[in-house]
């Protein structure tokens, strides 16, 4: 009979064993009787020779090899009965574990998705790389199409490459129902590079990169196919419109592939040779190029990311050397080496480097890595506190069972067997808590994503975080670790019995925990001290993050965020030709300003805190740049009403006027930072600068207060605004409206007016600027809220733990306290006696916690704003709050101790 059969047919095996042993015993008795012994004597001798029947059975069971499984089953049944007899304990323990494990599972699932998972089909992080130019201050990931083709032609054997744009928003219309989708323009090698097969139809191949403007086809993602077309296979060949260009759906990508940018899922891909037809014009570095002509043939426009794939075990260095040689040759063709010495030196230093991209490239990852790490540590500490609480509960339960353990040890049970049984109880608790925690984690991760909201680079809605085997394995390890953490110490401590004392004393006074034997620092108290210390770390962290949020909320951004409505428009993707832009802008402003309640309206390239930006180098006539100095300013183009719409104050000069026409001298308004850095502050008015050495100069006609355009934390950088009237062919993307009342109440009206003025113009994100301001703080708000919630839970758990330890200690010391009262101790004296112990644990825990806090908060320093990680006021206030709360938790047991009736207490003893 096999091992598994012996295990599954346990009852049958037992019957056979009993029958077999009985047979041999009877045979022995019969044999003795045949030799002349009486029946009684034969039975006595047979029992002596055969041995105890149960002992023989135990030996046989050990020989089967299934004993440990049978013991485990018995232990589980025993543990289940024990939990059913203590439903309150079981409920508290499972709920604490479910909270701790669920929170850890939720945070880890998001962390795993954004930070740890490899892209589909990638086996190692360095198998896939993104190429970048090295040699400047920061690596530049942009290359031109001609340069990419040259590099690809010289790739070592076995390697592959593909070019693509960063993620962009496309205006996709199926019939007459346009919608904004995320997508990429890609080369024909894109899907082969990632090993993506078509689910339906086909994906792109090298033949889709041959002809400029000759590939009007698109591939959609599996998710978009299900969402938009309900998984209809006849979608292949269907006509759609993307950014005004007629396209045909060629196929659906395989399930699970959403591009190389985790958290920013692509829904549609289009051949990059369709750049001109799609009006794509973003994220480019131009040098001696014409942005109005198609980009793919132009060597001077760097706009594509290049991903390469190198087989495992192969060095990427030959590929980088080959690409660097191509880059140097390309720089020569661009004339870079004939420019000024600084530029020539920069070109000479340029090399092609590789950034590991096996996990994809993600701006979101950079933005959320620190907050997620802080949250991971926070929920880990909460679970640690929960485990300490459960360990204390198990210690209390085990203390009441010491007589039982002493009896079992005295009749032959091994200590290891008892430890195994107690660990089985802990494992059962961990399993129940882990199962509940996993279910809670599935719900909590969605809550986590929703709370993170729709900030510019934070976790946003629509992000689907899967529960994969990584998360399940993490949860399983967490359960195992938690079970050992809260179960091992009580098991070891409780089975270290003094048989004589425990058997004499019985369960009423047995136990080393609780102070019955006068020990000052028991294991339970040490656990409480640890809980207090960890709780202080969380409390200080939550306070610092809340103060950071307050500090950022009160930052002066340089503009008035109230009563301003912004809307994103996109005339470029709508296919509106440049010559029609002036009339479109004029009509938009006329109709919007005619809406009752609108004070003024303006158009600009981008609004503050929108996540968009444009930068440009500049020259100052008569003030050459110092060697190695790079002069870069942020640029915006706007209509005259922009400064009034945002309430941006002028320090000097004027804004734009109707006199600033295309034929008039070029003018600009700069911020105080630029005026102070390059023009001596107040002397800036009337000075000139140029965007290029050969371009006409701009005269500074106004200086405005510094405006935080990109981030509330960032230092204000030099910035200049130019009038739209002198740049009439610019595609502006922000409609800015100052209202008399609530701007959100006018959102639908403004959207309707824009649709009426320009029916083909996409309008997105019609929102109040104050909401945009809040979105800019969403990451800080997210961290502050979650750390506050978990710090509150940790404080509650720590106080419950302290209350439990003190209440148990008081119950064990009833006789002692009664005796003290009988000898003349007042209620106040007894009260202080107990409170002193509580205060001692709280103070020791707070002192240890302060040390941990100072060491740990430095890791989160970059998330703080306007205060130090060692802010003394925060540390002191948090410690005082924690000690006060701990004293409150200890007051109830102390009050009960002070009311012990000496007569009753002594009678009980």
Coordinates of C-alpha atoms in Angstrom, one line a residue, residues 575-892:
X575 CA -6.3 68.4 -37.9
X576 CA -6.9 72.1 -38.0
X577 CA -4.4 73.8 -40.3
X578 CA -2.2 76.5 -39.0
X579 CA -3.6 79.2 -41.2
X580 CA -7.0 78.7 -39.6
X581 CA -5.7 79.0 -36.0
X582 CA -6.0 82.8 -35.6
X583 CA -9.7 82.8 -36.6
X584 CA -10.3 79.8 -34.4
X585 CA -8.7 81.4 -31.4
X586 CA -10.5 84.7 -31.9
X587 CA -13.9 82.9 -32.2
X588 CA -13.2 80.8 -29.1
X589 CA -12.3 83.8 -27.0
X590 CA -15.2 85.9 -28.3
X591 CA -17.8 83.2 -27.5
X592 CA -16.3 82.3 -24.1
X593 CA -16.1 85.9 -23.0
X594 CA -19.7 86.4 -24.0
X595 CA -20.8 83.8 -21.4
X596 CA -22.5 85.5 -18.4
X597 CA -20.2 85.1 -15.4
X598 CA -17.0 85.1 -17.3
X599 CA -14.7 88.0 -16.5
X600 CA -11.9 87.2 -18.9
X601 CA -10.6 84.4 -21.0
X602 CA -7.2 83.6 -22.5
X603 CA -5.4 80.9 -24.5
X604 CA -1.9 79.6 -23.8
X605 CA 0.4 76.7 -24.5
X606 CA -0.2 75.2 -21.0
X607 CA -1.7 76.1 -17.7
X608 CA 0.2 76.1 -14.3
X609 CA 0.6 72.6 -12.7
X610 CA -0.7 70.9 -15.8
X611 CA 2.4 68.7 -16.2
X612 CA 3.2 70.3 -19.6
X613 CA 6.2 72.6 -20.2
X614 CA 8.3 73.9 -23.0
X615 CA 11.9 75.0 -22.7
X616 CA 14.3 76.9 -24.9
X617 CA 17.9 78.1 -24.8
X618 CA 18.6 81.8 -25.2
X619 CA 21.3 84.3 -25.8
X620 CA 21.8 87.8 -24.3
X621 CA 23.4 90.2 -26.7
X622 CA 26.5 91.6 -25.1
X623 CA 26.5 89.1 -22.2
X624 CA 28.1 85.9 -23.4
X625 CA 27.5 82.8 -21.3
X626 CA 30.3 81.7 -19.1
X627 CA 32.2 78.5 -20.1
X628 CA 30.1 75.5 -19.3
X629 CA 27.0 77.7 -18.6
X630 CA 23.8 76.5 -20.1
X631 CA 21.1 79.2 -20.4
X632 CA 17.7 77.7 -20.6
X633 CA 14.3 79.3 -19.9
X634 CA 10.8 77.9 -19.7
X635 CA 8.6 79.3 -22.4
X636 CA 4.9 79.9 -22.8
X637 CA 2.9 81.6 -25.5
X638 CA -0.4 83.3 -24.6
X639 CA -3.0 85.8 -25.5
X640 CA -3.1 89.2 -23.7
X641 CA -5.7 88.2 -21.1
X642 CA -3.5 85.4 -19.6
X643 CA -2.0 87.4 -16.7
X644 CA -5.5 88.8 -15.7
X645 CA -7.0 85.3 -16.0
X646 CA -4.5 83.9 -13.5
X647 CA -4.1 87.0 -11.4
X648 CA -0.4 87.1 -12.1
X649 CA 0.9 90.4 -10.8
X650 CA 3.3 92.7 -12.7
X651 CA 6.3 94.0 -10.9
X652 CA 7.4 96.2 -13.8
X653 CA 6.2 97.2 -17.2
X654 CA 3.1 95.9 -19.1
X655 CA 1.5 92.9 -20.6
X656 CA 0.8 92.2 -24.2
X657 CA -1.3 94.7 -26.2
X658 CA -3.0 94.8 -29.6
X659 CA 0.0 96.8 -30.7
X660 CA 2.2 93.8 -30.4
X661 CA 1.5 92.5 -33.8
X662 CA 3.5 90.1 -36.0
X663 CA 5.1 93.1 -37.8
X664 CA 5.9 95.0 -34.6
X665 CA 9.2 94.4 -32.7
X666 CA 9.2 91.1 -30.8
X667 CA 8.3 91.5 -27.1
X668 CA 8.4 89.3 -24.1
X669 CA 7.4 89.2 -20.4
X670 CA 9.8 87.5 -18.1
X671 CA 9.6 86.5 -14.4
X672 CA 11.5 87.9 -11.5
X673 CA 13.8 84.9 -11.4
X674 CA 15.0 85.6 -15.0
X675 CA 15.2 89.3 -14.4
X676 CA 17.3 88.9 -11.2
X677 CA 19.6 86.2 -12.6
X678 CA 20.4 87.8 -16.0
X679 CA 19.4 91.4 -16.0
X680 CA 20.1 92.8 -12.5
X681 CA 16.5 92.7 -11.4
X682 CA 14.9 96.2 -11.9
X683 CA 17.2 96.9 -14.9
X684 CA 15.5 94.2 -17.0
X685 CA 12.9 96.4 -18.6
X686 CA 13.9 97.3 -22.1
X687 CA 16.7 94.7 -22.3
X688 CA 16.8 92.2 -25.1
X689 CA 17.5 88.4 -25.5
X690 CA 17.4 86.0 -28.4
X691 CA 16.3 82.3 -28.7
X692 CA 19.1 81.7 -31.3
X693 CA 22.2 83.5 -32.3
X694 CA 20.7 84.4 -35.7
X695 CA 17.1 85.1 -34.6
X696 CA 15.6 88.5 -34.0
X697 CA 15.8 89.7 -30.4
X698 CA 12.9 90.0 -27.9
X699 CA 12.5 93.2 -26.0
X700 CA 11.5 92.8 -22.3
X701 CA 8.3 94.8 -21.8
X702 CA 7.2 93.4 -18.5
X703 CA 8.4 91.6 -15.4
X704 CA 5.9 89.5 -13.4
X705 CA 6.1 87.7 -10.0
X706 CA 7.6 84.3 -10.0
X707 CA 5.0 81.6 -10.8
X708 CA 5.4 78.0 -9.9
X709 CA 4.4 76.5 -13.2
X710 CA 5.5 72.9 -12.8
X711 CA 5.7 71.8 -9.2
X712 CA 5.1 73.5 -5.9
X713 CA 8.3 72.1 -4.5
X714 CA 10.6 73.2 -7.3
X715 CA 12.7 76.3 -7.3
X716 CA 11.3 78.9 -9.7
X717 CA 13.3 78.8 -13.0
X718 CA 13.7 81.6 -15.5
X719 CA 10.6 81.9 -17.7
X720 CA 9.4 84.0 -20.5
X721 CA 5.9 84.6 -22.1
X722 CA 5.5 85.6 -25.7
X723 CA 2.4 87.0 -27.3
X724 CA 0.3 84.7 -29.6
X725 CA 0.0 87.6 -32.0
X726 CA 3.7 87.3 -32.8
X727 CA 3.4 83.5 -33.1
X728 CA 0.1 83.0 -34.9
X729 CA 0.7 79.5 -36.0
X730 CA 1.3 78.1 -32.5
X731 CA -1.1 75.3 -31.5
X732 CA -2.2 76.4 -28.1
X733 CA -3.6 73.8 -25.7
X734 CA -5.0 75.6 -22.7
X735 CA -8.2 77.7 -22.5
X736 CA -8.0 79.7 -19.3
X737 CA -11.2 81.4 -18.0
X738 CA -11.6 83.7 -14.9
X739 CA -15.1 83.5 -13.6
X740 CA -17.1 85.6 -11.2
X741 CA -18.5 82.7 -9.3
X742 CA -17.9 79.0 -8.9
X743 CA -15.8 77.9 -11.9
X744 CA -16.9 74.3 -11.7
X745 CA -20.5 75.3 -12.1
X746 CA -19.6 76.7 -15.5
X747 CA -17.6 73.7 -16.7
X748 CA -20.4 72.2 -18.8
X749 CA -21.3 75.6 -20.2
X750 CA -17.8 76.3 -21.3
X751 CA -17.5 72.9 -22.9
X752 CA -20.7 73.5 -24.8
X753 CA -19.5 76.9 -26.0
X754 CA -16.2 75.4 -27.2
X755 CA -18.0 72.6 -29.0
X756 CA -20.3 75.1 -30.7
X757 CA -17.4 77.4 -31.7
X758 CA -15.2 74.5 -33.0
X759 CA -17.2 71.2 -33.2
X760 CA -14.1 69.2 -34.3
X761 CA -11.9 70.5 -31.4
X762 CA -11.3 68.0 -28.6
X763 CA -12.0 69.4 -25.1
X764 CA -10.6 67.5 -22.1
X765 CA -10.1 68.1 -18.4
X766 CA -12.4 71.0 -18.0
X767 CA -11.6 71.7 -14.3
X768 CA -11.1 74.4 -11.8
X769 CA -7.5 75.6 -11.2
X770 CA -8.0 75.0 -7.5
X771 CA -8.7 71.3 -8.3
X772 CA -5.5 71.3 -10.4
X773 CA -3.7 72.7 -7.4
X774 CA -5.1 69.9 -5.2
X775 CA -4.1 67.4 -7.8
X776 CA -0.5 68.7 -7.6
X777 CA -0.7 67.9 -3.9
X778 CA -2.3 64.5 -4.4
X779 CA 0.8 62.6 -3.7
X780 CA 1.4 64.4 -0.4
X781 CA -2.3 64.1 0.5
X782 CA -2.2 60.4 -0.3
X783 CA 0.8 59.8 1.9
X784 CA -0.5 62.0 4.7
X785 CA -3.9 60.4 4.8
X786 CA -2.7 56.8 4.7
X787 CA 0.0 57.3 7.2
X788 CA -2.4 59.1 9.5
X789 CA -4.9 56.2 9.2
X790 CA -2.2 53.5 9.9
X791 CA -0.7 55.6 12.7
X792 CA -4.2 55.8 14.3
X793 CA -4.6 52.0 13.9
X794 CA -1.1 51.4 15.4
X795 CA -1.9 53.7 18.3
X796 CA -5.1 51.8 19.0
X797 CA -3.4 48.5 18.8
X798 CA -0.6 49.6 21.1
X799 CA -3.0 50.9 23.6
X800 CA -5.1 47.7 23.5
X801 CA -1.9 45.8 24.0
X802 CA -0.9 47.9 26.9
X803 CA -4.4 47.7 28.4
X804 CA -4.4 43.9 28.0
X805 CA -1.0 43.5 29.7
X806 CA -1.9 45.7 32.6
X807 CA -5.4 44.2 33.0
X808 CA -3.9 40.7 33.1
X809 CA -1.1 41.8 35.5
X810 CA -3.7 43.3 37.8
X811 CA -5.8 40.2 37.7
X812 CA -2.8 38.1 38.7
X813 CA -1.8 40.4 41.5
X814 CA -5.3 40.7 43.1
X815 CA -4.1 38.9 46.2
X816 CA -1.0 41.1 46.5
X817 CA -3.0 44.3 46.0
X818 CA -5.6 43.1 48.5
X819 CA -2.8 42.5 51.0
X820 CA -1.4 45.9 50.4
X821 CA -4.8 47.5 51.0
X822 CA -5.2 45.4 54.1
X823 CA -1.9 46.7 55.4
X824 CA -3.0 50.3 54.9
X825 CA -2.2 51.2 51.4
X826 CA -4.6 53.9 50.2
X827 CA -6.4 53.7 46.8
X828 CA -4.2 56.5 45.5
X829 CA -1.1 54.5 46.4
X830 CA -2.4 51.4 44.7
X831 CA -3.5 53.5 41.7
X832 CA -0.1 55.0 41.4
X833 CA 1.6 51.6 41.8
X834 CA -0.1 50.4 38.6
X835 CA 0.1 53.6 36.8
X836 CA 3.8 53.8 37.5
X837 CA 4.3 50.5 35.6
X838 CA 2.3 51.8 32.7
X839 CA 4.2 55.1 32.7
X840 CA 7.5 53.1 32.8
X841 CA 6.6 51.1 29.7
X842 CA 5.4 54.1 27.8
X843 CA 8.4 56.2 28.6
X844 CA 10.9 53.5 27.8
X845 CA 9.0 52.8 24.6
X846 CA 9.0 56.5 23.7
X847 CA 12.7 56.9 24.3
X848 CA 13.5 53.9 22.1
X849 CA 10.9 55.1 19.6
X850 CA 12.6 58.5 19.4
X851 CA 15.9 56.9 18.4
X852 CA 14.2 54.8 15.8
X853 CA 12.3 57.8 14.5
X854 CA 15.4 60.0 14.0
X855 CA 17.1 57.1 12.2
X856 CA 14.2 56.2 10.0
X857 CA 12.7 59.6 9.1
X858 CA 15.9 60.5 7.3
X859 CA 14.9 58.0 4.7
X860 CA 11.7 59.9 4.0
X861 CA 13.4 63.4 4.1
X862 CA 12.8 64.0 0.4
X863 CA 9.1 63.7 0.9
X864 CA 9.1 66.5 3.5
X865 CA 8.7 70.1 2.8
X866 CA 9.5 73.1 5.0
X867 CA 10.5 71.1 8.1
X868 CA 13.3 68.7 9.2
X869 CA 12.9 65.0 9.9
X870 CA 14.2 65.7 13.4
X871 CA 11.7 68.6 14.0
X872 CA 11.9 68.8 17.8
X873 CA 8.4 70.2 18.3
X874 CA 6.9 67.3 16.3
X875 CA 9.0 64.7 18.1
X876 CA 8.1 66.1 21.5
X877 CA 4.4 66.5 20.8
X878 CA 4.1 63.0 19.3
X879 CA 5.9 61.5 22.3
X880 CA 3.6 63.4 24.7
X881 CA 0.5 62.3 22.9
X882 CA 1.6 58.7 22.9
X883 CA 2.5 58.7 26.6
X884 CA -0.8 60.5 27.5
X885 CA -2.8 57.9 25.4
X886 CA -0.9 55.1 27.0
X887 CA -1.6 56.4 30.5
X888 CA -5.3 56.6 29.6
X889 CA -5.1 52.9 28.5
X890 CA -3.5 52.0 31.7
X891 CA -5.8 54.0 33.9
X892 CA -8.7 51.5 33.7

